[in-house]
Amino acid sequence: MAETRPLTGVERMLGKDDIIVSKTDPKGWITYANQVFLDIAGYAENEVIGKPHNILRHPDMPRCVFKLLWDTIQAGEEIFAYVINRTKTGDHYWVFAHVTPTFDGSGTIRGYHSSRRAPRREAVDAAAALYRQLRQEEERHDSPKDGLAASAALFNRQIVTQAGTYEDFVFSL
Amino acid sequence: MKISSSLSDAAAAAAMAAAAAAATWMLSSGRIGAGATAAAAALFALAAILFARREGARLAKIAAVLEAVSAGDLDTRAIGLGERGPSGRLALAANGVLDRFEAYAREVRGVLEAAAQSRFKRTIRPEGMLGDYRVYVDAINLATGRMAEGEAAVSAMIGNIDKQVVETIDGVSTLTTDLVNAAETMAGITTSVDTDTEAAAAAANEAYASAQSVAAAAEELHASINEISDQVARSSVATRDAVSRMSQTREVIDRLGAAADEIGQVVSLIGDIASQTNLLALNATIEAARAGEAGKGFAVVAGEVKNLAGQSGRSATDIAARVATIQTVVRDTVAMIDEVSAAIGGMDQTTTSISAAVEEQTAATREIARTIAVAAGQAEAVKGRMNSVEASVDQADVAAGAVTAAAALMDETLNGMRKQLTKAIRTSSDFTNRRKGLRRAVMIEGEVIRAGAQIRDPASGDRYPTVLNDLSEDGAMLAAPPATSWPVGTQLSLRIPSERIEVAATIVADSGGMLHLAFAGQPLSSEQVDRISAVTVPRMLNLAKDDHRAFVARIADALAGKSTIAPASLSTHHTCRLGKWYDNITDDRLMGLHAFKTLLEHHRPVHKFGRDVLVALAAGKNDEAAAAMRKLEAASVQVVAVLDQVATDFAAVLSRK
Ligand SMILES: Cc1cc2nc3c(=O)[nH]c(=O)nc-3n(C[C@H](O)[C@H](O)[C@H](O)COP(=O)(O)O)c2cc1C
């Protein structure tokens, strides 16, 4: 993370019809961020291009969600996720993200694309509650590896319990 | 992504900004001299030139982006152009168009790919989809909704067909099982009829033989009785002769007696006369003595007479004595003759009764002989009939054997057909085959836990230990929990503790006690699935070997009288662990193995002979049981050999990959 200004607890809201778009290289380094992205996150274009995408990472996000995200997109599949991001100033905002791989002519992944839209409030509340649980699980363990495994297992079970598949779960929120 | 920006562009922007800023500062600082104004004007002119040049370069970049887009590249964007000025706004607008369109296009790709995999819950969220996009999104969502309905209908239909196929085949195979059982029972019956007939024929044979000998004996008896009877008859004639002769003798003797009596009377008359003569002679002598000489002669005569008389008297006494003796003898003789006569009479009676008895016996013997002749005739007839029964029983046996063989073949065919059909239906289209990955045969313990269940409570019925039959990256087939509370659509999590697998899954089908799961979320890795298959298939084959050795041992115990097992309680080649596993294998790698194909025909007899042993034992036919036991042992050795072969061939297939 480029800058670590303290969190303000202030939430910023994405406009109802806005779409945040960003693109990365296969490693997750930002190659494009649209104006909506820059406006809400409070960065200038040249502050984000060439930076890793985790400059937006908010500490409330469980690691297991990003693991699922990367596992999925690296397997060439799309994924939807509710994500809380931090702005340059330490504010935060929630998005409903759709992350997809970009393939070259031979079918290999040459980058990723993410479009994010405004989530419904109830979905944010549900995701926030779940993420709190998962974060707690991750912090309960001494080794990060164990924490990740434990939260991933809990995540799986919660998904199964609430909806069956992750996709159903995301769309049910 | 091609990004249109450049450093020279940034430098030009900086120069332009500096010139404009200087001019503005000069103008606004109030030092408005002519020179200053001229300088400011020159600076403005410079800025204008720089601005125009920069705008031209930026517009060219934006044009290049749009040209790439019109050539089909949606990934490209105009960046580093800022957001101000006509070109900045144009770049923003161009990027905005592309951002929306690409976001929409990626959504469309996602939703259509999901639909292609029958994941119809994946729709396009309408948030952020503006204007015309919204119209397209609604149309797509409507279409996927219809597809979902269609798929549900087809799925239900296929589920139905699947179920019907399974049911029909199960039904038919129950019928064939019944048929096989009936044929086997029939074979059992014919075997026992066969032995019964043989026994009956043998008995009839014996009866016939003994009847023959009895008849012969009776015949002999009859003959000897006849002889006796003849002899008796002859002896009775002789007796009667003797009796009549005796009575004749008696008469003679009686007459003798009477004569003796008469003699006696004459003799006593003589005695009387003699004594009277003696008296007269005495008198005469006396007279003669008186008469003296004249009488002397007379006296002599008288003396003579007296002597004579004395002599006569003595003779008479003598005769009397002798007559008495005769009479005694006669009396004794008579008595004896009487006795003999009586004896003979008795004898006569005895012979009569003997001959009566003999007569009766003869009749009886004759009857016996006749009856025995009839019996022997019947025994012979029975024997003849038994032979024909035996022949037809042999035929029935052959027929039963044929039925059994045919039914077994049918069973195998049906089983094969069932597998083929089920497999065909399940994998015929991507619609029904929810699995993308190859199904690998496995045999591994796992556990299903109902979604939302209190998993810590093992008694809740929401948690069920199971065995997986096949596994692929994105699905599994496993033995269904017995309760009906696990219908299609149930969401659960599948745990395979030994592999540390825990995946979310949905029940997508239920076929004859087997649940088909589709994994939600992360698929398993191909390497892991391959490894589980490679490790657990040999394990299953070993288990099957152990199972069958244990099976043989159990039967042997029953044969040795150490335990009793009801034939009905015995597993069949479909219900034992191997059978269940085998019947549900859809792994082409295994199904293609020759040894695997022959497994059924080697496996079936093991259970059949096991049952034969128990059936024979139950019928008390220990010899048959022992014979079946020997067959069982041989068949078990065969099955073990085939299982080993399957293991070897499977390993070879895996190593070839
Ligand atoms: C196209 C794309 C978009 C992403 N968007 C975000 C995002 O908005 N916020 C975020 O925290 N991480 C995002 N990530 C994930 C990050 O790359 C990173 O994995 C995450 O922030 C966690 O950081 P860490 O891996 O350093 O823990 C995105 C990744 C990709 C490929």
PDB file of N, CA and C in Angstrom, chain B residues 59-128:
ATOM      1  N   LEU B  59      -5.621  14.568 -29.787  1.00  0.00           N
ATOM      2  CA  LEU B  59      -6.743  14.106 -30.614  1.00  0.00           C
ATOM      3  C   LEU B  59      -6.312  12.920 -31.460  1.00  0.00           C
ATOM      4  N   ALA B  60      -5.078  12.977 -31.943  1.00  0.00           N
ATOM      5  CA  ALA B  60      -4.577  11.863 -32.753  1.00  0.00           C
ATOM      6  C   ALA B  60      -4.568  10.580 -31.925  1.00  0.00           C
ATOM      7  N   LYS B  61      -4.173  10.725 -30.629  1.00  0.00           N
ATOM      8  CA  LYS B  61      -4.148   9.559 -29.745  1.00  0.00           C
ATOM      9  C   LYS B  61      -5.547   8.989 -29.543  1.00  0.00           C
ATOM     10  N   ILE B  62      -6.466   9.929 -29.292  1.00  0.00           N
ATOM     11  CA  ILE B  62      -7.850   9.469 -29.074  1.00  0.00           C
ATOM     12  C   ILE B  62      -8.368   8.795 -30.334  1.00  0.00           C
ATOM     13  N   ALA B  63      -7.999   9.404 -31.486  1.00  0.00           N
ATOM     14  CA  ALA B  63      -8.441   8.804 -32.757  1.00  0.00           C
ATOM     15  C   ALA B  63      -7.874   7.396 -32.895  1.00  0.00           C
ATOM     16  N   ALA B  64      -6.595   7.238 -32.476  1.00  0.00           N
ATOM     17  CA  ALA B  64      -5.971   5.909 -32.584  1.00  0.00           C
ATOM     18  C   ALA B  64      -6.709   4.897 -31.710  1.00  0.00           C
ATOM     19  N   VAL B  65      -7.091   5.381 -30.490  1.00  0.00           N
ATOM     20  CA  VAL B  65      -7.844   4.480 -29.599  1.00  0.00           C
ATOM     21  C   VAL B  65      -9.154   4.064 -30.260  1.00  0.00           C
ATOM     22  N   LEU B  66      -9.835   5.052 -30.814  1.00  0.00           N
ATOM     23  CA  LEU B  66     -11.141   4.738 -31.410  1.00  0.00           C
ATOM     24  C   LEU B  66     -10.995   3.839 -32.631  1.00  0.00           C
ATOM     25  N   GLU B  67      -9.894   4.030 -33.364  1.00  0.00           N
ATOM     26  CA  GLU B  67      -9.663   3.161 -34.514  1.00  0.00           C
ATOM     27  C   GLU B  67      -9.452   1.720 -34.051  1.00  0.00           C
ATOM     28  N   ALA B  68      -8.683   1.577 -32.961  1.00  0.00           N
ATOM     29  CA  ALA B  68      -8.469   0.223 -32.419  1.00  0.00           C
ATOM     30  C   ALA B  68      -9.808  -0.372 -31.982  1.00  0.00           C
ATOM     31  N   VAL B  69     -10.613   0.458 -31.333  1.00  0.00           N
ATOM     32  CA  VAL B  69     -11.920  -0.026 -30.879  1.00  0.00           C
ATOM     33  C   VAL B  69     -12.754  -0.463 -32.076  1.00  0.00           C
ATOM     34  N   SER B  70     -12.726   0.364 -33.147  1.00  0.00           N
ATOM     35  CA  SER B  70     -13.569  -0.004 -34.288  1.00  0.00           C
ATOM     36  C   SER B  70     -13.015  -1.246 -34.966  1.00  0.00           C
ATOM     37  N   ALA B  71     -11.729  -1.543 -34.705  1.00  0.00           N
ATOM     38  CA  ALA B  71     -11.179  -2.797 -35.227  1.00  0.00           C
ATOM     39  C   ALA B  71     -11.479  -3.960 -34.281  1.00  0.00           C
ATOM     40  N   GLY B  72     -12.267  -3.698 -33.233  1.00  0.00           N
ATOM     41  CA  GLY B  72     -12.715  -4.802 -32.377  1.00  0.00           C
ATOM     42  C   GLY B  72     -11.967  -4.910 -31.070  1.00  0.00           C
ATOM     43  N   ASP B  73     -11.044  -4.020 -30.803  1.00  0.00           N
ATOM     44  CA  ASP B  73     -10.289  -4.103 -29.551  1.00  0.00           C
ATOM     45  C   ASP B  73     -10.965  -3.242 -28.489  1.00  0.00           C
ATOM     46  N   LEU B  74     -11.661  -3.903 -27.584  1.00  0.00           N
ATOM     47  CA  LEU B  74     -12.393  -3.165 -26.557  1.00  0.00           C
ATOM     48  C   LEU B  74     -11.521  -2.878 -25.346  1.00  0.00           C
ATOM     49  N   ASP B  75     -10.333  -3.458 -25.359  1.00  0.00           N
ATOM     50  CA  ASP B  75      -9.490  -3.393 -24.172  1.00  0.00           C
ATOM     51  C   ASP B  75      -8.736  -2.060 -24.093  1.00  0.00           C
ATOM     52  N   THR B  76      -8.624  -1.414 -25.214  1.00  0.00           N
ATOM     53  CA  THR B  76      -7.774  -0.218 -25.282  1.00  0.00           C
ATOM     54  C   THR B  76      -8.442   1.015 -24.631  1.00  0.00           C
ATOM     55  N   ARG B  77      -7.608   1.902 -24.115  1.00  0.00           N
ATOM     56  CA  ARG B  77      -8.121   3.128 -23.492  1.00  0.00           C
ATOM     57  C   ARG B  77      -7.174   4.287 -23.774  1.00  0.00           C
ATOM     58  N   ALA B  78      -7.716   5.482 -23.659  1.00  0.00           N
ATOM     59  CA  ALA B  78      -6.881   6.676 -23.771  1.00  0.00           C
ATOM     60  C   ALA B  78      -6.530   7.134 -22.375  1.00  0.00           C
ATOM     61  N   ILE B  79      -5.249   7.022 -22.021  1.00  0.00           N
ATOM     62  CA  ILE B  79      -4.896   7.470 -20.677  1.00  0.00           C
ATOM     63  C   ILE B  79      -3.791   8.507 -20.711  1.00  0.00           C
ATOM     64  N   GLY B  80      -3.620   9.168 -19.585  1.00  0.00           N
ATOM     65  CA  GLY B  80      -2.587  10.193 -19.470  1.00  0.00           C
ATOM     66  C   GLY B  80      -2.993  11.473 -20.170  1.00  0.00           C
ATOM     67  N   LEU B  81      -4.265  11.616 -20.465  1.00  0.00           N
ATOM     68  CA  LEU B  81      -4.714  12.806 -21.189  1.00  0.00           C
ATOM     69  C   LEU B  81      -5.425  13.792 -20.259  1.00  0.00           C
ATOM     70  N   GLY B  82      -5.427  13.490 -18.972  1.00  0.00           N
ATOM     71  CA  GLY B  82      -6.111  14.387 -18.027  1.00  0.00           C
ATOM     72  C   GLY B  82      -7.596  14.408 -18.298  1.00  0.00           C
ATOM     73  N   GLU B  83      -8.242  15.402 -17.652  1.00  0.00           N
ATOM     74  CA  GLU B  83      -9.689  15.416 -17.821  1.00  0.00           C
ATOM     75  C   GLU B  83     -10.174  16.777 -18.294  1.00  0.00           C
ATOM     76  N   ARG B  84      -9.193  17.664 -18.479  1.00  0.00           N
ATOM     77  CA  ARG B  84      -9.631  19.009 -18.855  1.00  0.00           C
ATOM     78  C   ARG B  84      -9.406  19.265 -20.321  1.00  0.00           C
ATOM     79  N   GLY B  85     -10.042  20.319 -20.757  1.00  0.00           N
ATOM     80  CA  GLY B  85      -9.890  20.708 -22.150  1.00  0.00           C
ATOM     81  C   GLY B  85     -10.714  19.802 -23.035  1.00  0.00           C
ATOM     82  N   PRO B  86     -10.915  20.227 -24.255  1.00  0.00           N
ATOM     83  CA  PRO B  86     -11.747  19.433 -25.175  1.00  0.00           C
ATOM     84  C   PRO B  86     -11.186  18.035 -25.349  1.00  0.00           C
ATOM     85  N   SER B  87      -9.869  17.911 -25.451  1.00  0.00           N
ATOM     86  CA  SER B  87      -9.315  16.575 -25.699  1.00  0.00           C
ATOM     87  C   SER B  87      -9.443  15.716 -24.448  1.00  0.00           C
ATOM     88  N   GLY B  88      -9.239  16.348 -23.270  1.00  0.00           N
ATOM     89  CA  GLY B  88      -9.403  15.589 -22.010  1.00  0.00           C
ATOM     90  C   GLY B  88     -10.822  15.074 -21.900  1.00  0.00           C
ATOM     91  N   ARG B  89     -11.770  15.946 -22.191  1.00  0.00           N
ATOM     92  CA  ARG B  89     -13.181  15.536 -22.106  1.00  0.00           C
ATOM     93  C   ARG B  89     -13.486  14.451 -23.122  1.00  0.00           C
ATOM     94  N   LEU B  90     -12.899  14.650 -24.301  1.00  0.00           N
ATOM     95  CA  LEU B  90     -13.139  13.634 -25.360  1.00  0.00           C
ATOM     96  C   LEU B  90     -12.569  12.278 -24.918  1.00  0.00           C
ATOM     97  N   ALA B  91     -11.343  12.339 -24.343  1.00  0.00           N
ATOM     98  CA  ALA B  91     -10.729  11.079 -23.889  1.00  0.00           C
ATOM     99  C   ALA B  91     -11.603  10.432 -22.817  1.00  0.00           C
ATOM    100  N   LEU B  92     -12.075  11.267 -21.880  1.00  0.00           N
ATOM    101  CA  LEU B  92     -12.932  10.736 -20.817  1.00  0.00           C
ATOM    102  C   LEU B  92     -14.186  10.102 -21.396  1.00  0.00           C
ATOM    103  N   ALA B  93     -14.766  10.828 -22.377  1.00  0.00           N
ATOM    104  CA  ALA B  93     -16.009  10.322 -22.974  1.00  0.00           C
ATOM    105  C   ALA B  93     -15.754   9.006 -23.706  1.00  0.00           C
ATOM    106  N   ALA B  94     -14.613   8.973 -24.451  1.00  0.00           N
ATOM    107  CA  ALA B  94     -14.291   7.746 -25.187  1.00  0.00           C
ATOM    108  C   ALA B  94     -14.086   6.590 -24.204  1.00  0.00           C
ATOM    109  N   ASN B  95     -13.307   6.853 -23.131  1.00  0.00           N
ATOM    110  CA  ASN B  95     -13.088   5.812 -22.129  1.00  0.00           C
ATOM    111  C   ASN B  95     -14.401   5.402 -21.470  1.00  0.00           C
ATOM    112  N   GLY B  96     -15.238   6.399 -21.203  1.00  0.00           N
ATOM    113  CA  GLY B  96     -16.529   6.108 -20.549  1.00  0.00           C
ATOM    114  C   GLY B  96     -17.373   5.168 -21.411  1.00  0.00           C
ATOM    115  N   VAL B  97     -17.409   5.486 -22.725  1.00  0.00           N
ATOM    116  CA  VAL B  97     -18.172   4.628 -23.651  1.00  0.00           C
ATOM    117  C   VAL B  97     -17.635   3.203 -23.567  1.00  0.00           C
ATOM    118  N   LEU B  98     -16.297   3.144 -23.666  1.00  0.00           N
ATOM    119  CA  LEU B  98     -15.669   1.825 -23.665  1.00  0.00           C
ATOM    120  C   LEU B  98     -15.870   1.103 -22.341  1.00  0.00           C
ATOM    121  N   ASP B  99     -15.724   1.845 -21.248  1.00  0.00           N
ATOM    122  CA  ASP B  99     -15.880   1.224 -19.932  1.00  0.00           C
ATOM    123  C   ASP B  99     -17.257   0.586 -19.800  1.00  0.00           C
ATOM    124  N   ARG B 100     -18.263   1.316 -20.146  1.00  0.00           N
ATOM    125  CA  ARG B 100     -19.607   0.767 -20.034  1.00  0.00           C
ATOM    126  C   ARG B 100     -19.808  -0.413 -20.969  1.00  0.00           C
ATOM    127  N   PHE B 101     -19.300  -0.192 -22.189  1.00  0.00           N
ATOM    128  CA  PHE B 101     -19.539  -1.273 -23.149  1.00  0.00           C
ATOM    129  C   PHE B 101     -18.770  -2.537 -22.767  1.00  0.00           C
ATOM    130  N   GLU B 102     -17.538  -2.355 -22.343  1.00  0.00           N
ATOM    131  CA  GLU B 102     -16.743  -3.541 -22.003  1.00  0.00           C
ATOM    132  C   GLU B 102     -17.302  -4.220 -20.753  1.00  0.00           C
ATOM    133  N   ALA B 103     -17.712  -3.405 -19.775  1.00  0.00           N
ATOM    134  CA  ALA B 103     -18.307  -3.990 -18.562  1.00  0.00           C
ATOM    135  C   ALA B 103     -19.532  -4.824 -18.954  1.00  0.00           C
ATOM    136  N   TYR B 104     -20.340  -4.237 -19.862  1.00  0.00           N
ATOM    137  CA  TYR B 104     -21.543  -4.936 -20.330  1.00  0.00           C
ATOM    138  C   TYR B 104     -21.148  -6.219 -21.074  1.00  0.00           C
ATOM    139  N   ALA B 105     -20.140  -6.089 -21.965  1.00  0.00           N
ATOM    140  CA  ALA B 105     -19.748  -7.245 -22.771  1.00  0.00           C
ATOM    141  C   ALA B 105     -19.217  -8.370 -21.877  1.00  0.00           C
ATOM    142  N   ARG B 106     -18.450  -8.002 -20.859  1.00  0.00           N
ATOM    143  CA  ARG B 106     -17.919  -9.035 -19.966  1.00  0.00           C
ATOM    144  C   ARG B 106     -19.022  -9.685 -19.150  1.00  0.00           C
ATOM    145  N   GLU B 107     -20.014  -8.889 -18.790  1.00  0.00           N
ATOM    146  CA  GLU B 107     -21.174  -9.464 -18.096  1.00  0.00           C
ATOM    147  C   GLU B 107     -21.875 -10.472 -19.015  1.00  0.00           C
ATOM    148  N   VAL B 108     -22.020 -10.073 -20.271  1.00  0.00           N
ATOM    149  CA  VAL B 108     -22.715 -10.939 -21.223  1.00  0.00           C
ATOM    150  C   VAL B 108     -21.936 -12.241 -21.381  1.00  0.00           C
ATOM    151  N   ARG B 109     -20.600 -12.101 -21.531  1.00  0.00           N
ATOM    152  CA  ARG B 109     -19.800 -13.320 -21.659  1.00  0.00           C
ATOM    153  C   ARG B 109     -19.993 -14.214 -20.430  1.00  0.00           C
ATOM    154  N   GLY B 110     -19.934 -13.588 -19.255  1.00  0.00           N
ATOM    155  CA  GLY B 110     -20.087 -14.366 -18.013  1.00  0.00           C
ATOM    156  C   GLY B 110     -21.418 -15.078 -17.965  1.00  0.00           C
ATOM    157  N   VAL B 111     -22.481 -14.354 -18.262  1.00  0.00           N
ATOM    158  CA  VAL B 111     -23.803 -14.947 -18.120  1.00  0.00           C
ATOM    159  C   VAL B 111     -23.998 -16.058 -19.154  1.00  0.00           C
ATOM    160  N   LEU B 112     -23.450 -15.849 -20.357  1.00  0.00           N
ATOM    161  CA  LEU B 112     -23.643 -16.880 -21.380  1.00  0.00           C
ATOM    162  C   LEU B 112     -22.788 -18.110 -21.098  1.00  0.00           C
ATOM    163  N   GLU B 113     -21.584 -17.885 -20.597  1.00  0.00           N
ATOM    164  CA  GLU B 113     -20.764 -19.038 -20.222  1.00  0.00           C
ATOM    165  C   GLU B 113     -21.421 -19.828 -19.108  1.00  0.00           C
ATOM    166  N   ALA B 114     -21.990 -19.102 -18.157  1.00  0.00           N
ATOM    167  CA  ALA B 114     -22.678 -19.777 -17.056  1.00  0.00           C
ATOM    168  C   ALA B 114     -23.856 -20.574 -17.594  1.00  0.00           C
ATOM    169  N   ALA B 115     -24.604 -19.940 -18.522  1.00  0.00           N
ATOM    170  CA  ALA B 115     -25.765 -20.631 -19.096  1.00  0.00           C
ATOM    171  C   ALA B 115     -25.315 -21.892 -19.816  1.00  0.00           C
ATOM    172  N   ALA B 116     -24.164 -21.793 -20.486  1.00  0.00           N
ATOM    173  CA  ALA B 116     -23.642 -22.961 -21.197  1.00  0.00           C
ATOM    174  C   ALA B 116     -23.334 -24.090 -20.225  1.00  0.00           C
ATOM    175  N   GLN B 117     -23.069 -23.716 -18.971  1.00  0.00           N
ATOM    176  CA  GLN B 117     -22.815 -24.744 -17.952  1.00  0.00           C
ATOM    177  C   GLN B 117     -24.042 -24.981 -17.091  1.00  0.00           C
ATOM    178  N   SER B 118     -25.183 -24.521 -17.564  1.00  0.00           N
ATOM    179  CA  SER B 118     -26.449 -24.687 -16.846  1.00  0.00           C
ATOM    180  C   SER B 118     -26.490 -23.953 -15.508  1.00  0.00           C
ATOM    181  N   ARG B 119     -25.676 -22.935 -15.382  1.00  0.00           N
ATOM    182  CA  ARG B 119     -25.785 -22.143 -14.153  1.00  0.00           C
ATOM    183  C   ARG B 119     -26.629 -20.921 -14.468  1.00  0.00           C
ATOM    184  N   PHE B 120     -27.930 -21.097 -14.251  1.00  0.00           N
ATOM    185  CA  PHE B 120     -28.837 -20.042 -14.690  1.00  0.00           C
ATOM    186  C   PHE B 120     -29.116 -18.995 -13.625  1.00  0.00           C
ATOM    187  N   LYS B 121     -28.594 -19.266 -12.434  1.00  0.00           N
ATOM    188  CA  LYS B 121     -28.780 -18.243 -11.406  1.00  0.00           C
ATOM    189  C   LYS B 121     -27.890 -17.050 -11.683  1.00  0.00           C
ATOM    190  N   ARG B 122     -26.883 -17.268 -12.486  1.00  0.00           N
ATOM    191  CA  ARG B 122     -25.988 -16.185 -12.863  1.00  0.00           C
ATOM    192  C   ARG B 122     -26.730 -15.317 -13.866  1.00  0.00           C
ATOM    193  N   THR B 123     -27.200 -14.174 -13.375  1.00  0.00           N
ATOM    194  CA  THR B 123     -27.872 -13.232 -14.273  1.00  0.00           C
ATOM    195  C   THR B 123     -27.048 -11.950 -14.279  1.00  0.00           C
ATOM    196  N   ILE B 124     -27.480 -10.988 -15.054  1.00  0.00           N
ATOM    197  CA  ILE B 124     -26.758  -9.706 -15.056  1.00  0.00           C
ATOM    198  C   ILE B 124     -27.461  -8.773 -14.083  1.00  0.00           C
ATOM    199  N   ARG B 125     -26.683  -8.290 -13.124  1.00  0.00           N
ATOM    200  CA  ARG B 125     -27.303  -7.362 -12.170  1.00  0.00           C
ATOM    201  C   ARG B 125     -27.581  -6.043 -12.883  1.00  0.00           C
ATOM    202  N   PRO B 126     -28.783  -5.541 -12.769  1.00  0.00           N
ATOM    203  CA  PRO B 126     -29.156  -4.347 -13.537  1.00  0.00           C
ATOM    204  C   PRO B 126     -28.512  -3.053 -13.021  1.00  0.00           C
ATOM    205  N   GLU B 127     -27.973  -3.094 -11.797  1.00  0.00           N
ATOM    206  CA  GLU B 127     -27.378  -1.853 -11.274  1.00  0.00           C
ATOM    207  C   GLU B 127     -26.283  -1.371 -12.215  1.00  0.00           C
ATOM    208  N   GLY B 128     -26.280  -0.077 -12.482  1.00  0.00           N
ATOM    209  CA  GLY B 128     -25.223   0.489 -13.317  1.00  0.00           C
ATOM    210  C   GLY B 128     -25.433   0.237 -14.805  1.00  0.00           C
TER     211      GLY B 128
END
